[in-house]
mmCIF file of C-alpha atoms in Angstrom:
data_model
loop_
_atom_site.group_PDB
_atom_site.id
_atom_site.type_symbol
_atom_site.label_atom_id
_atom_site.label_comp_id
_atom_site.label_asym_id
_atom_site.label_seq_id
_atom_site.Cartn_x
_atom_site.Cartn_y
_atom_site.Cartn_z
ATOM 1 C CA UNK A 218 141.325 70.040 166.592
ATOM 2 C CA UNK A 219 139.088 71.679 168.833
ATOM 3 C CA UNK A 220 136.508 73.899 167.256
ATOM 4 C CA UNK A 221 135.154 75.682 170.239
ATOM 5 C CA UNK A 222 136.903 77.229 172.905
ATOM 6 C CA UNK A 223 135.401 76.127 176.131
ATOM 7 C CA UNK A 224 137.141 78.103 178.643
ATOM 8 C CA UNK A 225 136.631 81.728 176.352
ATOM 9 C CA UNK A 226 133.595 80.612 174.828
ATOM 10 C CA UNK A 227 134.436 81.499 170.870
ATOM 11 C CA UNK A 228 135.185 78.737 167.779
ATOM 12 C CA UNK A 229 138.537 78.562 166.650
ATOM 13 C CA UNK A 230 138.516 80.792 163.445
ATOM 14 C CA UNK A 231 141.583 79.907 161.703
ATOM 15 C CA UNK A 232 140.885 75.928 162.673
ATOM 16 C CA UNK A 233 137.730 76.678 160.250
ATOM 17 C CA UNK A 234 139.267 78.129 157.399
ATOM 18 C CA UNK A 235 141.670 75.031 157.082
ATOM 19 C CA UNK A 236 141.573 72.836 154.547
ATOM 20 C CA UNK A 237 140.603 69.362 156.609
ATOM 21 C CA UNK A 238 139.187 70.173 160.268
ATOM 22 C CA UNK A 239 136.061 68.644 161.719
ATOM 23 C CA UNK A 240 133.471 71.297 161.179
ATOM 24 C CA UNK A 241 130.537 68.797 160.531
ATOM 25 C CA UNK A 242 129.497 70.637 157.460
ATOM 26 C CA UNK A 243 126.025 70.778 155.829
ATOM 27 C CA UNK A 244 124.027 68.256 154.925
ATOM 28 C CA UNK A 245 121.456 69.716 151.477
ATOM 29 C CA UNK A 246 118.624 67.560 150.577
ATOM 30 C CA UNK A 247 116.283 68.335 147.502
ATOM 31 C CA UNK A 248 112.930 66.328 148.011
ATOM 32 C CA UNK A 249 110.799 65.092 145.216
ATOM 33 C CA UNK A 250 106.751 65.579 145.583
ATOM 34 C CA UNK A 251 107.236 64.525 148.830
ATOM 35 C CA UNK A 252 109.821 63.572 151.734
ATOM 36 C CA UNK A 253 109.651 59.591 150.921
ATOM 37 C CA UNK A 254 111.241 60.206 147.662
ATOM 38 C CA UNK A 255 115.032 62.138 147.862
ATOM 39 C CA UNK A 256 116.037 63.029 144.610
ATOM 40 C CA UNK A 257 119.617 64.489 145.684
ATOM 41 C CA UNK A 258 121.719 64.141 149.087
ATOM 42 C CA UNK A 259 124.753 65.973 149.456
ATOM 43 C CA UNK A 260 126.776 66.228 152.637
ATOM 44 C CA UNK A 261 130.168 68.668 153.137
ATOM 45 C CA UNK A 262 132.133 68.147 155.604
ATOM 46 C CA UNK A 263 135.476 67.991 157.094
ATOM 47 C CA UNK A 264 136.676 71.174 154.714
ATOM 48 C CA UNK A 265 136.912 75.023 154.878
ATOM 49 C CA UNK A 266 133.868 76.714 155.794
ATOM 50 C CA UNK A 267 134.812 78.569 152.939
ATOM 51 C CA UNK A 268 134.098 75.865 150.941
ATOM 52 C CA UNK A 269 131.191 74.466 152.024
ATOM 53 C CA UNK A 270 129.791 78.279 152.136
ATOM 54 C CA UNK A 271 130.359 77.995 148.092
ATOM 55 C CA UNK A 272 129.595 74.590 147.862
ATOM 56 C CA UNK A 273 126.033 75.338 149.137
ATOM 57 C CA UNK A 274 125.516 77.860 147.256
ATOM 58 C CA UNK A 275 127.005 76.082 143.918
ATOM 59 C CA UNK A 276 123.656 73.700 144.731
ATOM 60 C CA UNK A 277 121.692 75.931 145.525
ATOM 61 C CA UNK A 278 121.661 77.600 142.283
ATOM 62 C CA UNK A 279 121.498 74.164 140.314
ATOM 63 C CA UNK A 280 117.550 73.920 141.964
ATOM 64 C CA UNK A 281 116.412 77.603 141.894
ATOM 65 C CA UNK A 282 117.952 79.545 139.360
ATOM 66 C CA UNK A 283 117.158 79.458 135.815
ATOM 67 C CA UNK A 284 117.855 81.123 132.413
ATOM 68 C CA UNK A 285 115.203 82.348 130.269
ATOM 69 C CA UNK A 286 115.836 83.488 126.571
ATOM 70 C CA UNK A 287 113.694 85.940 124.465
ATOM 71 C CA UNK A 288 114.937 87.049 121.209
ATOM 72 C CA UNK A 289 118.265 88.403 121.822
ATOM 73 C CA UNK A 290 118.215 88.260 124.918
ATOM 74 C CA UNK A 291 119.141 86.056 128.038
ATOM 75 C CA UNK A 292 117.810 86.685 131.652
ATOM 76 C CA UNK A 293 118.537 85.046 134.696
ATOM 77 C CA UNK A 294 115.463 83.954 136.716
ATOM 78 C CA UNK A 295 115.886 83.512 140.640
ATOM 79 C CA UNK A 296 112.771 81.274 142.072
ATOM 80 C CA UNK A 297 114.240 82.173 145.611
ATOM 81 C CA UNK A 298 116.377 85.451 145.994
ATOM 82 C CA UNK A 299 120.001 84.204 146.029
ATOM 83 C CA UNK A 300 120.438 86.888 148.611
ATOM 84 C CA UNK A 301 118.357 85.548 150.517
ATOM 85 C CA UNK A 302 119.913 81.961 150.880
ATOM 86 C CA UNK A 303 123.342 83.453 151.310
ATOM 87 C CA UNK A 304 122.337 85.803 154.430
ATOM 88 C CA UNK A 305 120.544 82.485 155.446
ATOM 89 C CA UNK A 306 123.666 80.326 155.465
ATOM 90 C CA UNK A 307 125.793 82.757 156.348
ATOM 91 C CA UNK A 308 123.622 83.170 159.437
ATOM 92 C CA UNK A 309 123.937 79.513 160.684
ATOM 93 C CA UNK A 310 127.481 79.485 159.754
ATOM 94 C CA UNK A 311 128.562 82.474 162.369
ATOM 95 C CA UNK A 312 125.264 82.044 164.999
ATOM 96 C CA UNK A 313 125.460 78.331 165.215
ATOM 97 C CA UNK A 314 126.790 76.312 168.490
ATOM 98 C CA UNK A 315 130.136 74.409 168.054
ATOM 99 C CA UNK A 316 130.018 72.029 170.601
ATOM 100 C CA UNK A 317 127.413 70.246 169.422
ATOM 101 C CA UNK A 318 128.696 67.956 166.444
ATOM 102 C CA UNK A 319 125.582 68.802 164.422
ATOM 103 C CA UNK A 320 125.431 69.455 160.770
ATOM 104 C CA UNK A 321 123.261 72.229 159.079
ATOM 105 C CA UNK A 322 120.437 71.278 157.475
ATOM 106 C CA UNK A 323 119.340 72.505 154.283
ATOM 107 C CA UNK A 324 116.002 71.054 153.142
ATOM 108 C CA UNK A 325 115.225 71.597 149.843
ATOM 109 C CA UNK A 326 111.576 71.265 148.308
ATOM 110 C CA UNK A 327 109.900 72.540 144.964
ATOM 111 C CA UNK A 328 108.245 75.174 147.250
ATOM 112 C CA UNK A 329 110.749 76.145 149.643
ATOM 113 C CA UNK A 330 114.056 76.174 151.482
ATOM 114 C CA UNK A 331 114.823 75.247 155.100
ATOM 115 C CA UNK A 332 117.932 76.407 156.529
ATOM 116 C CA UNK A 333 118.087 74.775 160.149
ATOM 117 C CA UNK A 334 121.359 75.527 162.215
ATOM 118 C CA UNK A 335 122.079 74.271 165.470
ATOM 119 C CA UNK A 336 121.560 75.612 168.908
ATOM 120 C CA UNK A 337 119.199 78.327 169.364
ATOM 121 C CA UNK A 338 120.004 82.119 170.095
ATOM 122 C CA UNK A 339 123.416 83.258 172.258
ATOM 123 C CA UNK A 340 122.990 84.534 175.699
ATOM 124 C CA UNK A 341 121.615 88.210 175.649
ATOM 125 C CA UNK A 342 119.521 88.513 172.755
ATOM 126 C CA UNK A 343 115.411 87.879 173.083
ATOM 127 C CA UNK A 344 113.833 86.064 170.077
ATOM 128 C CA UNK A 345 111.677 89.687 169.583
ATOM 129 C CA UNK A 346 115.184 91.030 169.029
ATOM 130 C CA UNK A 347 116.268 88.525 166.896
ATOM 131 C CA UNK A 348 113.150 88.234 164.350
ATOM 132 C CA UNK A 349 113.330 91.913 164.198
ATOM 133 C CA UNK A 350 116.832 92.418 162.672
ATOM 134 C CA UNK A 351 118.161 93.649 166.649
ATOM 135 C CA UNK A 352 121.104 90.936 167.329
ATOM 136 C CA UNK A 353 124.108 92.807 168.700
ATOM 137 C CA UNK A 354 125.410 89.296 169.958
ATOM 138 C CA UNK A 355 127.868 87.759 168.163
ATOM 139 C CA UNK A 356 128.154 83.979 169.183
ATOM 140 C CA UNK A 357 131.188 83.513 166.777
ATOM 141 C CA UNK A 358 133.007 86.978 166.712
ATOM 142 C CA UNK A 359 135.806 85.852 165.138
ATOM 143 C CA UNK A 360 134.357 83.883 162.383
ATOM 144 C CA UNK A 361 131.980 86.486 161.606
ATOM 145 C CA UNK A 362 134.647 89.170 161.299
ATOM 146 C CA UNK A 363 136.289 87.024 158.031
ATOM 147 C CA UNK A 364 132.809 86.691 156.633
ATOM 148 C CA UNK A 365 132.248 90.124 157.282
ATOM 149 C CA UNK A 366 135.829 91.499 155.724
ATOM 150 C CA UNK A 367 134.987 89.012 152.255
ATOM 151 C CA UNK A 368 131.765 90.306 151.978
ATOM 152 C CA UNK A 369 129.880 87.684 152.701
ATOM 153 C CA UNK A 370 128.098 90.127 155.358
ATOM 154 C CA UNK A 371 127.351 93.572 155.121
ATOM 155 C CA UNK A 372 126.382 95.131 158.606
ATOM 156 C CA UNK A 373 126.210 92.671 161.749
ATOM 157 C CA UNK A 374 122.793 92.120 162.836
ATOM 158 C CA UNK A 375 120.980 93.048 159.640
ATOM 159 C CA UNK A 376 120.507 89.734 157.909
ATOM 160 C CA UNK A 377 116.884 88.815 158.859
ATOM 161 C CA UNK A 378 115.569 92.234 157.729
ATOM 162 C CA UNK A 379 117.699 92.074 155.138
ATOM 163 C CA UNK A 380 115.765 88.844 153.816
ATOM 164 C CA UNK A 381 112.341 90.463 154.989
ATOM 165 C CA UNK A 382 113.357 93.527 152.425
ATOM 166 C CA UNK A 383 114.140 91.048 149.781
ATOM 167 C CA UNK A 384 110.537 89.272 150.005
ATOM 168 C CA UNK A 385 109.146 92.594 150.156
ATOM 169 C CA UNK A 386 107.072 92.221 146.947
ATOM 170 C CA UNK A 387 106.144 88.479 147.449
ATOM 171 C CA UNK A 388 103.270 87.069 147.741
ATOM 172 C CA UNK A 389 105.039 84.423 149.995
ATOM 173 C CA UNK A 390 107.084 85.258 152.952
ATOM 174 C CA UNK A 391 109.855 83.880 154.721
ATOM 175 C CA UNK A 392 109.567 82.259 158.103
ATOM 176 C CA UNK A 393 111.676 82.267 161.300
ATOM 177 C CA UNK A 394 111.258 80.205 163.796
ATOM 178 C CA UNK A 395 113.748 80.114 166.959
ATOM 179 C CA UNK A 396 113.608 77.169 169.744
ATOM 180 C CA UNK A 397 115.862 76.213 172.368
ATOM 181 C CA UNK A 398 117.994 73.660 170.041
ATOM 182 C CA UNK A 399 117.827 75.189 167.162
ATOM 183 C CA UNK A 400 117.042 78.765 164.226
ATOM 184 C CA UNK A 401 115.334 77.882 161.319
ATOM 185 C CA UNK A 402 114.938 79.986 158.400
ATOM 186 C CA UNK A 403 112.124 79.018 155.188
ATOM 187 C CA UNK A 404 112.506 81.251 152.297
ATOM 188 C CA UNK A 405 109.288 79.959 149.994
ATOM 189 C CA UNK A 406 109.654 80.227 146.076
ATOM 190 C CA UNK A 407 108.805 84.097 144.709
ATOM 191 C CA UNK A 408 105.503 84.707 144.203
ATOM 192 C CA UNK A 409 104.153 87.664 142.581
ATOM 193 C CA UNK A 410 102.224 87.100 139.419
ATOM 194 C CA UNK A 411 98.946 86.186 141.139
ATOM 195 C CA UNK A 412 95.250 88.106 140.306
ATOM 196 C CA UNK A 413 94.799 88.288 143.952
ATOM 197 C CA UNK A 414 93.205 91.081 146.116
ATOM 198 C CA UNK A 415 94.952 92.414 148.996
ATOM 199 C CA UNK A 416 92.814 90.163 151.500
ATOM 200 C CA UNK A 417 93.577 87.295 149.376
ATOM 201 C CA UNK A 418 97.480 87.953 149.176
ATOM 202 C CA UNK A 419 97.146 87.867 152.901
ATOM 203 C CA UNK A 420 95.777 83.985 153.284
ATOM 204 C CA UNK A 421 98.311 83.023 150.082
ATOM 205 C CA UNK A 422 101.137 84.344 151.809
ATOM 206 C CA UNK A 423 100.479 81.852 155.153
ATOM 207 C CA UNK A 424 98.948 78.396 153.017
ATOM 208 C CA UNK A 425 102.077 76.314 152.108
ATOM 209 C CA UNK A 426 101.899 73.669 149.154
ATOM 210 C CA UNK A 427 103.131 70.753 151.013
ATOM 211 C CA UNK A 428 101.641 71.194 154.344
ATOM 212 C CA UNK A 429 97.888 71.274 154.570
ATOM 213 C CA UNK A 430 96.658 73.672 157.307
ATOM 214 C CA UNK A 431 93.233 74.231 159.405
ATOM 215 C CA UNK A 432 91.163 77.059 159.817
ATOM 216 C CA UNK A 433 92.857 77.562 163.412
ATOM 217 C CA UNK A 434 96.003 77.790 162.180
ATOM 218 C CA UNK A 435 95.376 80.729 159.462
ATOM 219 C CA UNK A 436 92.739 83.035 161.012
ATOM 220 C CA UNK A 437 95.259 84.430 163.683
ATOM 221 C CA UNK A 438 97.175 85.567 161.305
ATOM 222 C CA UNK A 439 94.969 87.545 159.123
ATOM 223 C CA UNK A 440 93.523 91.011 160.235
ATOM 224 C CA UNK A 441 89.897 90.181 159.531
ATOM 225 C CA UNK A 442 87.460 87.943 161.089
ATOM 226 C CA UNK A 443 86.982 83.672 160.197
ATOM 227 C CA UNK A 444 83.606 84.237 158.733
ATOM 228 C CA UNK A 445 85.326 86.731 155.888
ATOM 229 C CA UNK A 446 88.259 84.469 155.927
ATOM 230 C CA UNK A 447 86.187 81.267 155.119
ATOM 231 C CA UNK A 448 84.059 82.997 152.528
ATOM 232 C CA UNK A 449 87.539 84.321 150.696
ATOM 233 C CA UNK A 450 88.964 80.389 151.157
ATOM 234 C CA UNK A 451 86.192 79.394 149.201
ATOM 235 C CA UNK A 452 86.327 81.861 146.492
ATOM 236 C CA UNK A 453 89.787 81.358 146.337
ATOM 237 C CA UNK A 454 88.960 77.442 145.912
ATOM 238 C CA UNK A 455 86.865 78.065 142.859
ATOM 239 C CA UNK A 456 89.544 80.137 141.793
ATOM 240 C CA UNK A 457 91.688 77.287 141.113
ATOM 241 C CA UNK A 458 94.176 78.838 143.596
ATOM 242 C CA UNK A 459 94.038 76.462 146.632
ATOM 243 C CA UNK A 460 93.063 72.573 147.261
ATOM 244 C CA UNK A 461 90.777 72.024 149.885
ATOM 245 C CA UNK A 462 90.346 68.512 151.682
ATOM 246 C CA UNK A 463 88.441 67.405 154.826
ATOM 247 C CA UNK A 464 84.871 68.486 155.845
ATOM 248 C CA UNK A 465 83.748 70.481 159.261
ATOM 249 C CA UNK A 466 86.733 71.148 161.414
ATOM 250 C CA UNK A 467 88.688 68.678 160.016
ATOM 251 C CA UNK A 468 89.133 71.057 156.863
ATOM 252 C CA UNK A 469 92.115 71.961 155.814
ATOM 253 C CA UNK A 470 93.923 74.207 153.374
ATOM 254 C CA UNK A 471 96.944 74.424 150.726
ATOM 255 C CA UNK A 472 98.197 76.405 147.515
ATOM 256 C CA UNK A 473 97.543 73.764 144.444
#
C-alpha cells in the first residue's frame, strides 16, 4: 500500500487509519544520564496512526507525569505540558514527508523531549512563517482534516504558538529548529521555581543540562553585553545554579 500519492502529491488518509499499513511509525527512546546508556526503546509501527498517536502519548506520560498527594488531596504534576507533546506529535504526524520511509524520532532525556519528523517544511511556507505560528500549508490535507475533526487539533497553523503560550511562564523554553531534511521540536522540563532575576532567567532559559555551551553560543541571545553576561555566569556559579568547566575560551556552561 502506497502511502503517498506521487502523481497528486497527498498521503493516502484512509491507508493510515488501517489497522496494518506501512506507516514506519515512531521510534521513543528515554536516555539514562547520558546517550551510552538507553534505559527504554520502543518502536510502533506498521499500525493506525491512531494508535501510535496514543501509544506515544501512553509513554509519554509514564516519564513526565506524576502524582503528588497532600492530605486529602491528589494532584497531577506535568514536568513537560502534555499539550505541548501532543501539538508536537501531532505536528510531525500531518507535516511530515511520506516518501521517505523514515520513522519519527522521539528522544527522551531527564531534561527534555525531542520530537524530530522527517523532511523539512512543504513548498510555500518560509521557516520565519513557520516558527511564528504562520503555516497555511498543509503537506497532508487529508490526514490533518481527521486529526482536526477528533480534536487532536484545534485551528490549522496554530500549534507552535500554541506550545510557545504553554511555556509562557517557564523558565525554559522550547526550541525549533527547521533544516532541509528534517523539523525538530525540544520542549525542556518546566521550570519555574527558581530565585532568579530577570537577567538571570534570561541565560537559564538558553544553558541546557546535558549539553555544555561556550560563551559564543549564549551572548547572542541575551539583550545585554558579554562583560554583564560573564559577571551574572559567575554569580550564578556560586549560586549553585550552573556547572562551569574549561578555562579561557574553552569555558563552557550548563544548568547542574
Amino acid at each position: 500500500m502506497n502511502l503517498y500519492d506521487n502523481a497528486n502529491g497527498y498521503n493516502n488518509a484512509a491507508g493510515l487509519l488501517a489497522d496494518q499499513n506501512h506507516f514506519p511509525g515512531i521510534d521513543m527512546v528515554r536516555f539514562g544520564e547520558n546517550i551510552s546508556i538507553i534505559q527504554k526503546r520502543v518502536t510502533f509501527e506498521n499500525r493506525s496512526i491512531l494508535e501510535v498517536y496514543e501509544k506515544a502519548i501512553e509513554i509519554f506520560r509514564d516519564y513526565y507525569q506524576y502524582e503528588e498527594i497532600k492530605g486529602a488531596d491528589r494532584k497531577k504534576i506535568e514536568k513537560i505540558p502534555e499539550a505541548a507533546f501532543r501539538e508536537a506529535i501531532a505536528n510531525g504526524l500531518i507535516h511530515r514527508i511520506w516518501d521517505v520511509e523514515s520513522q519519527i524520532r522521539v528522544l527522551m532525556f531527564e531534561d527534555r523531549i525531542e520530537v524530530v519528523s522527517p523532511g523539512g517544511l512543504p513548498a510555500g511556507i518560509t521557516k520565519e512563517e513557520y516558527l511564528s505560528g504562520k503555516l497555511s500549508v498543509l503537506r497532508n490535507r487529508n490526514l490533518a482534516n481527521v486529526f482536526y475533526r477528533l480534536g487532536f487539533v484545534e485551528i490549522f497553523g496554530t500549534g507552535i504558538m500554541r506550545i510557545r503560550q504553554l511555556y509562557e511562564k517557564s523558565l525554559r523554553k522550547p526550541e525549533f529548529e527547521v533544516s532541509e531534511n528534517a523539523i525538530q521540536i525540544v520542549l525542556p522540563v518546566w521550570e519555574s521555581n527558581l530565585d532568579l532575576t530577570e537577567d538571570e532567567k534570561m541565560i537559564y532559559g538558553i544553558l541546557s543540562k546535558n549539553r555544555l555551551k561556550s560563551m559564543g553560543e549564549i551572548a547572542p541571545y541575551v539583550s545585554f553585553g558579554r562583560s554583564k553576561t560573564t559577571k551574572l555566569l559567575k554569580e550564578m556559579e556560586e549560586k549553585g545554579i550552573i556547572t562551569v568547566e574549561g578555562k579561557g575560551r574553552n569555558t563552557k556552561y550548563s544548568i547542574k
